[in-house]
Amino acid sequence: MTLPSEDPKRHRLKFEDWPDGDRAAWEAALAPGDLLDGTMGAAHHWSGDTRDHRRKAYGRWLTSLIAAGGFDPMVAPTSRITRDAVSAYVLELQTQVASYTMWGYIAGLHAVAMAFDPDADWHWLRRIVGKLEATLCDSKDKHSRLRPASEVFKWAITRLQEIEQNAPERFIDTHYRDALMIALLINCPTMRLRNLTGIEIGRHLIQHSDGWTLQFPGAEMKARKPVGMRVPEILKQYLRRYLDCHRPALLDGDDSDSLWITQYGKPMTKKMVSSRISIVTERAFGKPINPHLFRDCAVTFVAMNDPKHIGIAAPLLGHIDPRTTEHHYIQAQQIAAGTKLQASLQALRKQTAPFQYRPTDQEDTDT
């Protein structure tokens, strides 16, 4: 019996195994070049994560073509992207992956096709992507995992207070770190997992006389625009305690600029951060809330509690159209949106009863 993970049809062809023409087209699309002389690639602006996702999507497409037989590595890459071939590919994916994954593969293929040949007519492929998106079934039941941002924030603050009041306890430093990560992310949802994980003291986390700000250059943001936001006033004391007490304890004499440190004294990876946030939120709320869902929680909170200002959602999440908004105005909107969310969360917290945290016996190690 062949397990799904062992099925060669499910593998993604690695970049070094692509045909020469496909690798050349990819490199040309990503070329930084020069806008004036026309040497800039159509995909030069893709972020590192976007490049990675779309490279994998195209590798999965090549695997399917090769497995179907009759693959000619010498033809132009875009000549293989036909209606019939894509239709067969969709039928194949329907039997192998979840609907969201299938949509991601086809959306990635469309993006690569556009990058390889921007002048070709890819509207038919875009319509397929749209149909898949419209019928998308979230197999992970995202909506049942959403919680109001105020509830998440209230839990995080209560948890931080519990640790301070009831210390010492086992894994106190990692518990404090996890609660602070959650409190910071729910207040600053413009950050994605990569940004949260990669925060460095002095580079991203900047201390001022009246508190801290988080600053991310455009190259590190998905929208390719720099982002600045204040660490909310209510988190200042907890951030200071983490920096002065818990982080040094985790480092145990080692040296690092990374904000988030494992119990083994090393910088946390994206996988570790995502895992810890999911584990801790599942304990608190019954179902895991992964880092990306924090963005949905923030928008849901605004939509339900302040619908007249739902327009703050776009700058809050960094979804700004660079063609219509100038650089400084973007940053002002982001800071104002973040401040408004933080103020609303803090005001609501004062009106609610303390949240009781009930720990479980689940493993508390960083993995």
mmCIF file of C-alpha atoms in Angstrom:
data_model
loop_
_atom_site.group_PDB
_atom_site.id
_atom_site.type_symbol
_atom_site.label_atom_id
_atom_site.label_comp_id
_atom_site.label_asym_id
_atom_site.label_seq_id
_atom_site.Cartn_x
_atom_site.Cartn_y
_atom_site.Cartn_z
ATOM 1 C CA MET A 1 0.000 0.000 0.000
ATOM 2 C CA THR A 2 1.314 3.445 -0.942
ATOM 3 C CA LEU A 3 0.767 6.132 1.665
ATOM 4 C CA PRO A 4 -0.360 9.576 0.421
ATOM 5 C CA SER A 5 2.945 11.102 1.482
ATOM 6 C CA GLU A 6 4.801 8.473 -0.578
ATOM 7 C CA ASP A 7 2.750 8.950 -3.749
ATOM 8 C CA PRO A 8 5.135 10.486 -6.333
ATOM 9 C CA LYS A 9 2.204 12.341 -7.915
ATOM 10 C CA ARG A 10 1.877 14.418 -4.747
ATOM 11 C CA HIS A 11 5.495 15.552 -4.713
ATOM 12 C CA ARG A 12 6.609 18.993 -5.861
ATOM 13 C CA LEU A 13 9.439 18.981 -8.394
ATOM 14 C CA LYS A 14 12.396 20.785 -6.851
ATOM 15 C CA PHE A 15 13.701 23.867 -8.604
ATOM 16 C CA GLU A 16 17.031 22.258 -9.492
ATOM 17 C CA ASP A 17 15.126 19.498 -11.303
ATOM 18 C CA TRP A 18 13.012 21.844 -13.435
ATOM 19 C CA PRO A 19 13.716 21.883 -17.182
ATOM 20 C CA ASP A 20 16.237 24.509 -18.240
ATOM 21 C CA GLY A 21 13.591 26.627 -19.932
ATOM 22 C CA ASP A 22 11.387 26.730 -16.828
ATOM 23 C CA ARG A 23 14.274 27.704 -14.570
ATOM 24 C CA ALA A 24 15.327 30.420 -17.006
ATOM 25 C CA ALA A 25 11.765 31.785 -17.147
ATOM 26 C CA TRP A 26 11.575 31.810 -13.344
ATOM 27 C CA GLU A 27 14.862 33.640 -12.947
ATOM 28 C CA ALA A 28 13.905 36.179 -15.615
ATOM 29 C CA ALA A 29 10.584 36.838 -13.873
ATOM 30 C CA LEU A 30 12.353 37.523 -10.566
ATOM 31 C CA ALA A 31 15.187 39.596 -12.049
ATOM 32 C CA PRO A 32 15.546 42.948 -10.217
ATOM 33 C CA GLY A 33 16.777 44.588 -13.435
ATOM 34 C CA ASP A 34 15.983 48.177 -14.269
ATOM 35 C CA LEU A 35 12.513 49.587 -14.825
ATOM 36 C CA LEU A 36 13.682 52.123 -17.398
ATOM 37 C CA ASP A 37 15.464 49.709 -19.716
ATOM 38 C CA GLY A 38 12.786 47.010 -19.391
ATOM 39 C CA THR A 39 14.968 44.382 -17.683
ATOM 40 C CA MET A 40 12.936 44.258 -14.463
ATOM 41 C CA GLY A 41 11.099 40.952 -14.084
ATOM 42 C CA ALA A 42 7.327 40.870 -13.648
ATOM 43 C CA ALA A 43 7.711 39.138 -10.281
ATOM 44 C CA HIS A 44 10.634 41.163 -8.935
ATOM 45 C CA HIS A 45 8.433 42.520 -6.127
ATOM 46 C CA TRP A 46 7.424 39.127 -4.703
ATOM 47 C CA SER A 47 8.455 38.648 -1.081
ATOM 48 C CA GLY A 48 10.545 35.678 0.007
ATOM 49 C CA ASP A 49 7.506 33.788 1.298
ATOM 50 C CA THR A 50 5.535 34.521 -1.859
ATOM 51 C CA ARG A 51 8.381 33.257 -4.038
ATOM 52 C CA ASP A 52 8.615 30.127 -1.960
ATOM 53 C CA HIS A 53 4.890 29.380 -2.145
ATOM 54 C CA ARG A 54 4.648 29.986 -5.882
ATOM 55 C CA ARG A 55 7.794 28.014 -6.639
ATOM 56 C CA LYS A 56 6.260 25.062 -4.822
ATOM 57 C CA ALA A 57 2.941 25.507 -6.639
ATOM 58 C CA TYR A 58 4.695 25.486 -10.000
ATOM 59 C CA GLY A 59 6.793 22.487 -8.964
ATOM 60 C CA ARG A 60 3.578 20.611 -8.144
ATOM 61 C CA TRP A 61 2.224 21.524 -11.592
ATOM 62 C CA LEU A 62 5.341 20.155 -13.304
ATOM 63 C CA THR A 63 5.074 16.926 -11.315
ATOM 64 C CA SER A 64 1.525 16.444 -12.565
ATOM 65 C CA LEU A 65 2.497 17.083 -16.190
ATOM 66 C CA ILE A 66 5.413 14.655 -16.035
ATOM 67 C CA ALA A 67 3.296 11.956 -14.376
ATOM 68 C CA ALA A 68 0.644 12.304 -17.095
ATOM 69 C CA GLY A 69 3.210 11.346 -19.746
ATOM 70 C CA GLY A 70 4.242 13.014 -22.991
ATOM 71 C CA PHE A 71 6.053 15.826 -21.190
ATOM 72 C CA ASP A 72 8.346 17.814 -23.481
ATOM 73 C CA PRO A 73 10.978 19.777 -21.505
ATOM 74 C CA MET A 74 12.007 21.725 -24.616
ATOM 75 C CA VAL A 75 8.746 23.615 -25.211
ATOM 76 C CA ALA A 76 8.013 27.050 -23.744
ATOM 77 C CA PRO A 77 6.709 26.731 -20.154
ATOM 78 C CA THR A 78 3.583 28.791 -20.802
ATOM 79 C CA SER A 79 2.623 26.696 -23.844
ATOM 80 C CA ARG A 80 1.916 23.821 -21.450
ATOM 81 C CA ILE A 81 -0.551 25.895 -19.417
ATOM 82 C CA THR A 82 -3.693 25.179 -21.456
ATOM 83 C CA ARG A 83 -7.364 24.931 -20.505
ATOM 84 C CA ASP A 84 -7.412 21.177 -21.013
ATOM 85 C CA ALA A 85 -4.222 20.607 -19.023
ATOM 86 C CA VAL A 86 -5.382 22.785 -16.133
ATOM 87 C CA SER A 87 -8.822 21.135 -16.095
ATOM 88 C CA ALA A 88 -7.184 17.715 -15.831
ATOM 89 C CA TYR A 89 -4.917 19.058 -13.105
ATOM 90 C CA VAL A 90 -7.889 20.340 -11.079
ATOM 91 C CA LEU A 91 -9.612 16.945 -11.338
ATOM 92 C CA GLU A 92 -6.427 15.281 -10.129
ATOM 93 C CA LEU A 93 -6.014 17.649 -7.173
ATOM 94 C CA GLN A 94 -9.641 17.121 -6.115
ATOM 95 C CA THR A 95 -8.797 13.516 -5.279
ATOM 96 C CA GLN A 96 -5.568 14.322 -3.457
ATOM 97 C CA VAL A 97 -5.722 17.536 -1.433
ATOM 98 C CA ALA A 98 -8.124 19.727 0.518
ATOM 99 C CA SER A 99 -10.054 22.440 -1.309
ATOM 100 C CA TYR A 100 -7.971 25.238 0.185
ATOM 101 C CA THR A 101 -4.730 23.577 -0.908
ATOM 102 C CA MET A 102 -6.113 23.022 -4.392
ATOM 103 C CA TRP A 103 -7.083 26.685 -4.669
ATOM 104 C CA GLY A 104 -3.579 27.648 -3.509
ATOM 105 C CA TYR A 105 -1.924 25.485 -6.160
ATOM 106 C CA ILE A 106 -4.045 26.887 -8.998
ATOM 107 C CA ALA A 107 -3.717 30.477 -7.739
ATOM 108 C CA GLY A 108 0.055 29.959 -7.603
ATOM 109 C CA LEU A 109 0.081 28.564 -11.138
ATOM 110 C CA HIS A 110 -1.867 31.599 -12.360
ATOM 111 C CA ALA A 111 0.572 33.987 -10.671
ATOM 112 C CA VAL A 112 3.563 32.206 -12.226
ATOM 113 C CA ALA A 113 1.926 32.184 -15.660
ATOM 114 C CA MET A 114 1.362 35.937 -15.379
ATOM 115 C CA ALA A 115 4.977 36.422 -14.347
ATOM 116 C CA PHE A 116 6.335 34.264 -17.180
ATOM 117 C CA ASP A 117 4.252 36.003 -19.854
ATOM 118 C CA PRO A 118 2.454 39.155 -18.644
ATOM 119 C CA ASP A 119 1.147 39.957 -22.139
ATOM 120 C CA ALA A 120 -0.671 36.648 -22.661
ATOM 121 C CA ASP A 121 -4.404 36.257 -22.009
ATOM 122 C CA TRP A 122 -4.723 34.489 -18.669
ATOM 123 C CA HIS A 123 -8.267 35.609 -17.895
ATOM 124 C CA TRP A 124 -9.571 32.062 -18.358
ATOM 125 C CA LEU A 125 -7.150 30.811 -15.696
ATOM 126 C CA ARG A 126 -8.077 33.658 -13.377
ATOM 127 C CA ARG A 127 -11.739 32.658 -13.746
ATOM 128 C CA ILE A 128 -10.881 29.123 -12.643
ATOM 129 C CA VAL A 129 -9.111 30.512 -9.598
ATOM 130 C CA GLY A 130 -12.160 32.646 -8.841
ATOM 131 C CA LYS A 131 -14.548 29.701 -9.104
ATOM 132 C CA LEU A 132 -12.403 27.607 -6.803
ATOM 133 C CA GLU A 133 -12.231 30.468 -4.322
ATOM 134 C CA ALA A 134 -16.007 30.945 -4.426
ATOM 135 C CA THR A 135 -16.642 27.294 -3.604
ATOM 136 C CA LEU A 136 -13.819 27.040 -1.130
ATOM 137 C CA CYS A 137 -14.584 24.746 1.775
ATOM 138 C CA ASP A 138 -12.474 25.420 4.819
ATOM 139 C CA SER A 139 -11.753 21.898 6.009
ATOM 140 C CA LYS A 140 -10.251 23.298 9.209
ATOM 141 C CA ASP A 141 -13.498 25.082 10.152
ATOM 142 C CA LYS A 142 -11.870 28.477 10.574
ATOM 143 C CA HIS A 143 -14.947 30.296 11.841
ATOM 144 C CA SER A 144 -15.425 28.011 14.836
ATOM 145 C CA ARG A 145 -11.865 28.805 15.921
ATOM 146 C CA LEU A 146 -12.253 32.578 15.811
ATOM 147 C CA ARG A 147 -12.554 34.451 19.091
ATOM 148 C CA PRO A 148 -13.170 38.163 19.627
ATOM 149 C CA ALA A 149 -9.889 40.020 19.875
ATOM 150 C CA SER A 150 -10.973 41.344 23.268
ATOM 151 C CA GLU A 151 -11.358 37.811 24.619
ATOM 152 C CA VAL A 152 -7.927 36.780 23.381
ATOM 153 C CA PHE A 153 -6.331 39.918 24.780
ATOM 154 C CA LYS A 154 -8.107 39.542 28.129
ATOM 155 C CA TRP A 155 -6.851 35.987 28.447
ATOM 156 C CA ALA A 156 -3.259 37.023 27.667
ATOM 157 C CA ILE A 157 -3.201 39.832 30.242
ATOM 158 C CA THR A 158 -4.836 37.644 32.883
ATOM 159 C CA ARG A 159 -2.333 34.891 32.188
ATOM 160 C CA LEU A 160 0.622 37.291 32.510
ATOM 161 C CA GLN A 161 -0.760 38.527 35.826
ATOM 162 C CA GLU A 162 -1.286 34.980 37.082
ATOM 163 C CA ILE A 163 2.312 34.070 36.338
ATOM 164 C CA GLU A 164 3.595 37.154 38.148
ATOM 165 C CA GLN A 165 1.398 36.560 41.192
ATOM 166 C CA ASN A 166 1.794 32.792 41.463
ATOM 167 C CA ALA A 167 5.496 32.403 40.623
ATOM 168 C CA PRO A 168 7.379 30.180 40.816
ATOM 169 C CA GLU A 169 5.752 27.599 38.579
ATOM 170 C CA ARG A 170 7.112 25.045 36.146
ATOM 171 C CA PHE A 171 8.105 26.466 32.750
ATOM 172 C CA ILE A 172 7.402 29.976 34.078
ATOM 173 C CA ASP A 173 9.677 31.674 31.530
ATOM 174 C CA THR A 174 8.199 29.966 28.460
ATOM 175 C CA HIS A 175 4.645 30.452 29.760
ATOM 176 C CA TYR A 176 5.290 34.159 30.223
ATOM 177 C CA ARG A 177 6.875 34.408 26.765
ATOM 178 C CA ASP A 178 3.912 32.667 25.108
ATOM 179 C CA ALA A 179 1.314 34.879 26.786
ATOM 180 C CA LEU A 180 3.260 38.001 25.814
ATOM 181 C CA MET A 181 3.525 36.832 22.197
ATOM 182 C CA ILE A 182 -0.243 36.387 22.052
ATOM 183 C CA ALA A 183 -0.928 39.764 23.675
ATOM 184 C CA LEU A 184 1.430 41.531 21.276
ATOM 185 C CA LEU A 185 0.107 39.810 18.152
ATOM 186 C CA ILE A 186 -3.580 40.438 18.881
ATOM 187 C CA ASN A 187 -2.791 44.136 19.371
ATOM 188 C CA CYS A 188 -0.550 44.395 16.311
ATOM 189 C CA PRO A 189 -2.140 42.092 13.679
ATOM 190 C CA THR A 190 -0.304 43.882 10.862
ATOM 191 C CA MET A 191 2.519 41.516 11.794
ATOM 192 C CA ARG A 192 2.535 38.159 10.080
ATOM 193 C CA LEU A 193 4.159 35.051 11.491
ATOM 194 C CA ARG A 194 7.477 35.858 9.830
ATOM 195 C CA ASN A 195 7.491 39.366 11.323
ATOM 196 C CA LEU A 196 6.531 38.203 14.803
ATOM 197 C CA THR A 197 9.172 35.469 14.788
ATOM 198 C CA GLY A 198 11.920 37.680 13.420
ATOM 199 C CA ILE A 199 11.614 40.590 15.861
ATOM 200 C CA GLU A 200 15.086 41.701 16.894
ATOM 201 C CA ILE A 201 15.779 44.043 19.793
ATOM 202 C CA GLY A 202 17.202 47.331 18.575
ATOM 203 C CA ARG A 203 16.305 46.619 14.948
ATOM 204 C CA HIS A 204 12.563 45.998 15.033
ATOM 205 C CA LEU A 205 11.764 46.576 18.697
ATOM 206 C CA ILE A 206 12.904 50.133 19.405
ATOM 207 C CA GLN A 207 12.865 51.597 22.903
ATOM 208 C CA HIS A 208 11.974 55.263 23.437
ATOM 209 C CA SER A 209 11.699 57.384 26.539
ATOM 210 C CA ASP A 210 7.959 56.719 26.747
ATOM 211 C CA GLY A 211 7.798 53.100 25.581
ATOM 212 C CA TRP A 212 8.509 50.901 22.571
ATOM 213 C CA THR A 213 7.670 50.846 18.886
ATOM 214 C CA LEU A 214 7.846 48.036 16.344
ATOM 215 C CA GLN A 215 9.393 49.007 13.013
ATOM 216 C CA PHE A 216 9.527 46.728 9.954
ATOM 217 C CA PRO A 217 11.139 47.718 6.644
ATOM 218 C CA GLY A 218 9.112 47.271 3.481
ATOM 219 C CA ALA A 219 11.288 44.382 2.312
ATOM 220 C CA GLU A 220 10.070 42.328 5.297
ATOM 221 C CA MET A 221 6.359 43.002 4.783
ATOM 222 C CA LYS A 222 4.061 41.203 2.368
ATOM 223 C CA ALA A 223 2.693 44.479 0.987
ATOM 224 C CA ARG A 224 6.302 45.691 0.522
ATOM 225 C CA LYS A 225 5.567 48.845 2.528
ATOM 226 C CA PRO A 226 7.324 49.783 5.790
ATOM 227 C CA VAL A 227 5.203 49.431 8.913
ATOM 228 C CA GLY A 228 5.504 51.175 12.265
ATOM 229 C CA MET A 229 3.346 50.646 15.338
ATOM 230 C CA ARG A 230 3.500 51.412 19.037
ATOM 231 C CA VAL A 231 3.575 48.685 21.641
ATOM 232 C CA PRO A 232 0.396 49.466 23.626
ATOM 233 C CA GLU A 233 0.767 51.168 26.983
ATOM 234 C CA ILE A 234 -0.769 48.281 28.898
ATOM 235 C CA LEU A 235 1.912 45.887 27.639
ATOM 236 C CA LYS A 236 4.890 48.044 28.649
ATOM 237 C CA GLN A 237 5.250 46.555 32.130
ATOM 238 C CA TYR A 238 4.974 42.991 30.843
ATOM 239 C CA LEU A 239 7.433 43.550 28.024
ATOM 240 C CA ARG A 240 9.874 45.116 30.470
ATOM 241 C CA ARG A 241 9.554 42.148 32.850
ATOM 242 C CA TYR A 242 10.120 39.708 29.998
ATOM 243 C CA LEU A 243 13.218 41.596 28.828
ATOM 244 C CA ASP A 244 14.632 41.993 32.341
ATOM 245 C CA CYS A 245 13.777 38.612 33.864
ATOM 246 C CA HIS A 246 12.331 35.862 31.689
ATOM 247 C CA ARG A 247 14.321 36.349 28.489
ATOM 248 C CA PRO A 248 17.707 36.384 30.295
ATOM 249 C CA ALA A 249 16.643 33.233 32.137
ATOM 250 C CA LEU A 250 15.867 31.546 28.823
ATOM 251 C CA LEU A 251 19.157 32.687 27.298
ATOM 252 C CA ASP A 252 21.040 31.324 30.328
ATOM 253 C CA GLY A 253 24.193 33.222 29.468
ATOM 254 C CA ASP A 254 23.916 33.004 25.680
ATOM 255 C CA ASP A 255 23.681 36.108 23.523
ATOM 256 C CA SER A 256 21.059 36.906 20.871
ATOM 257 C CA ASP A 257 19.206 39.893 19.441
ATOM 258 C CA SER A 258 16.063 37.827 18.844
ATOM 259 C CA LEU A 259 13.146 38.762 21.066
ATOM 260 C CA TRP A 260 11.668 35.276 21.379
ATOM 261 C CA ILE A 261 13.967 32.662 22.907
ATOM 262 C CA THR A 262 13.387 28.924 23.355
ATOM 263 C CA GLN A 263 13.838 27.083 26.620
ATOM 264 C CA TYR A 264 17.150 25.922 25.168
ATOM 265 C CA GLY A 265 18.478 29.473 24.789
ATOM 266 C CA LYS A 266 18.120 29.736 20.995
ATOM 267 C CA PRO A 267 15.989 32.032 18.793
ATOM 268 C CA MET A 268 12.560 30.593 18.063
ATOM 269 C CA THR A 269 11.729 29.536 14.509
ATOM 270 C CA LYS A 270 8.457 30.233 12.682
ATOM 271 C CA LYS A 271 7.393 26.644 13.254
ATOM 272 C CA MET A 272 8.065 26.933 16.988
ATOM 273 C CA VAL A 273 6.176 30.228 17.335
ATOM 274 C CA SER A 274 3.188 28.936 15.387
ATOM 275 C CA SER A 275 3.144 25.706 17.375
ATOM 276 C CA ARG A 276 3.326 27.417 20.765
ATOM 277 C CA ILE A 277 0.572 29.903 19.928
ATOM 278 C CA SER A 278 -1.683 27.117 18.636
ATOM 279 C CA ILE A 279 -1.049 24.907 21.680
ATOM 280 C CA VAL A 280 -1.622 27.670 24.211
ATOM 281 C CA THR A 281 -4.793 29.028 22.554
ATOM 282 C CA GLU A 282 -6.231 25.515 22.320
ATOM 283 C CA ARG A 283 -5.771 25.179 26.082
ATOM 284 C CA ALA A 284 -7.461 28.499 26.708
ATOM 285 C CA PHE A 285 -10.321 28.395 24.191
ATOM 286 C CA GLY A 286 -10.851 24.750 23.300
ATOM 287 C CA LYS A 287 -9.648 25.098 19.710
ATOM 288 C CA PRO A 288 -6.292 26.311 18.384
ATOM 289 C CA ILE A 289 -5.976 29.816 16.940
ATOM 290 C CA ASN A 290 -2.962 29.874 14.651
ATOM 291 C CA PRO A 291 -1.102 33.182 14.153
ATOM 292 C CA HIS A 292 -2.769 33.993 10.816
ATOM 293 C CA LEU A 293 -6.235 33.757 12.401
ATOM 294 C CA PHE A 294 -5.331 36.608 14.756
ATOM 295 C CA ARG A 295 -5.883 38.897 11.767
ATOM 296 C CA ASP A 296 -9.400 37.550 11.331
ATOM 297 C CA CYS A 297 -10.056 37.934 15.046
ATOM 298 C CA ALA A 298 -9.061 41.615 14.879
ATOM 299 C CA VAL A 299 -11.251 42.357 11.842
ATOM 300 C CA THR A 300 -14.179 40.464 13.359
ATOM 301 C CA PHE A 301 -13.856 42.512 16.541
ATOM 302 C CA VAL A 302 -13.964 45.795 14.620
ATOM 303 C CA ALA A 303 -16.860 44.654 12.420
ATOM 304 C CA MET A 304 -18.955 43.571 15.402
ATOM 305 C CA ASN A 305 -18.158 46.362 17.845
ATOM 306 C CA ASP A 306 -17.402 49.369 15.653
ATOM 307 C CA PRO A 307 -18.873 48.737 12.173
ATOM 308 C CA LYS A 308 -18.839 52.436 11.296
ATOM 309 C CA HIS A 309 -15.034 52.282 11.350
ATOM 310 C CA ILE A 310 -14.576 49.018 9.479
ATOM 311 C CA GLY A 311 -12.420 51.019 7.081
ATOM 312 C CA ILE A 312 -9.583 50.752 9.593
ATOM 313 C CA ALA A 313 -9.302 47.037 8.794
ATOM 314 C CA ALA A 314 -7.345 47.564 5.575
ATOM 315 C CA PRO A 315 -4.530 49.669 7.079
ATOM 316 C CA LEU A 316 -4.631 47.567 10.249
ATOM 317 C CA LEU A 317 -3.776 44.441 8.248
ATOM 318 C CA GLY A 318 -1.442 46.209 5.831
ATOM 319 C CA HIS A 319 -3.802 45.876 2.856
ATOM 320 C CA ILE A 320 -2.983 49.264 1.367
ATOM 321 C CA ASP A 321 -2.998 50.063 -2.355
ATOM 322 C CA PRO A 322 0.379 51.720 -3.006
ATOM 323 C CA ARG A 323 -0.977 53.423 -6.129
ATOM 324 C CA THR A 324 -3.374 55.603 -4.190
ATOM 325 C CA THR A 325 -1.677 56.148 -0.842
ATOM 326 C CA GLU A 326 1.593 57.877 -0.163
ATOM 327 C CA HIS A 327 4.205 56.411 2.131
ATOM 328 C CA HIS A 328 3.763 58.643 5.173
ATOM 329 C CA TYR A 329 -0.017 58.560 4.965
ATOM 330 C CA ILE A 330 0.108 54.761 4.979
ATOM 331 C CA GLN A 331 2.168 54.712 8.145
ATOM 332 C CA ALA A 332 -0.139 57.248 9.801
ATOM 333 C CA GLN A 333 -3.165 55.067 8.981
ATOM 334 C CA GLN A 334 -1.473 51.965 10.320
ATOM 335 C CA ILE A 335 -0.511 53.630 13.588
ATOM 336 C CA ALA A 336 -3.956 55.223 13.988
ATOM 337 C CA ALA A 337 -5.704 51.935 13.215
ATOM 338 C CA GLY A 338 -3.534 50.033 15.670
ATOM 339 C CA THR A 339 -4.052 52.661 18.369
ATOM 340 C CA LYS A 340 -7.822 52.545 17.877
ATOM 341 C CA LEU A 341 -7.903 48.767 18.195
ATOM 342 C CA GLN A 342 -5.686 48.833 21.291
ATOM 343 C CA ALA A 343 -7.818 51.521 22.948
ATOM 344 C CA SER A 344 -11.015 49.601 22.239
ATOM 345 C CA LEU A 345 -9.553 46.371 23.628
ATOM 346 C CA GLN A 346 -8.326 48.050 26.802
ATOM 347 C CA ALA A 347 -11.658 49.830 27.365
ATOM 348 C CA LEU A 348 -13.601 46.616 26.933
ATOM 349 C CA ARG A 349 -11.233 44.725 29.221
ATOM 350 C CA LYS A 350 -12.052 47.072 32.106
ATOM 351 C CA GLN A 351 -15.737 46.179 31.759
ATOM 352 C CA THR A 352 -15.276 42.419 31.900
ATOM 353 C CA ALA A 353 -14.567 39.933 34.664
ATOM 354 C CA PRO A 354 -11.177 38.243 34.954
ATOM 355 C CA PHE A 355 -10.609 35.288 32.672
ATOM 356 C CA GLN A 356 -9.794 32.036 34.467
ATOM 357 C CA TYR A 357 -6.992 30.008 32.914
ATOM 358 C CA ARG A 358 -7.085 26.237 33.423
ATOM 359 C CA PRO A 359 -3.803 24.586 32.484
ATOM 360 C CA THR A 360 -3.617 20.996 31.246
ATOM 361 C CA ASP A 361 -0.953 18.346 31.400
ATOM 362 C CA GLN A 362 0.019 18.936 27.751
ATOM 363 C CA GLU A 363 3.718 19.019 26.924
ATOM 364 C CA ASP A 364 5.256 22.456 27.524
ATOM 365 C CA THR A 365 8.466 22.088 25.559
ATOM 366 C CA ASP A 366 9.378 24.092 22.490
ATOM 367 C CA THR A 367 9.185 21.913 19.399
#
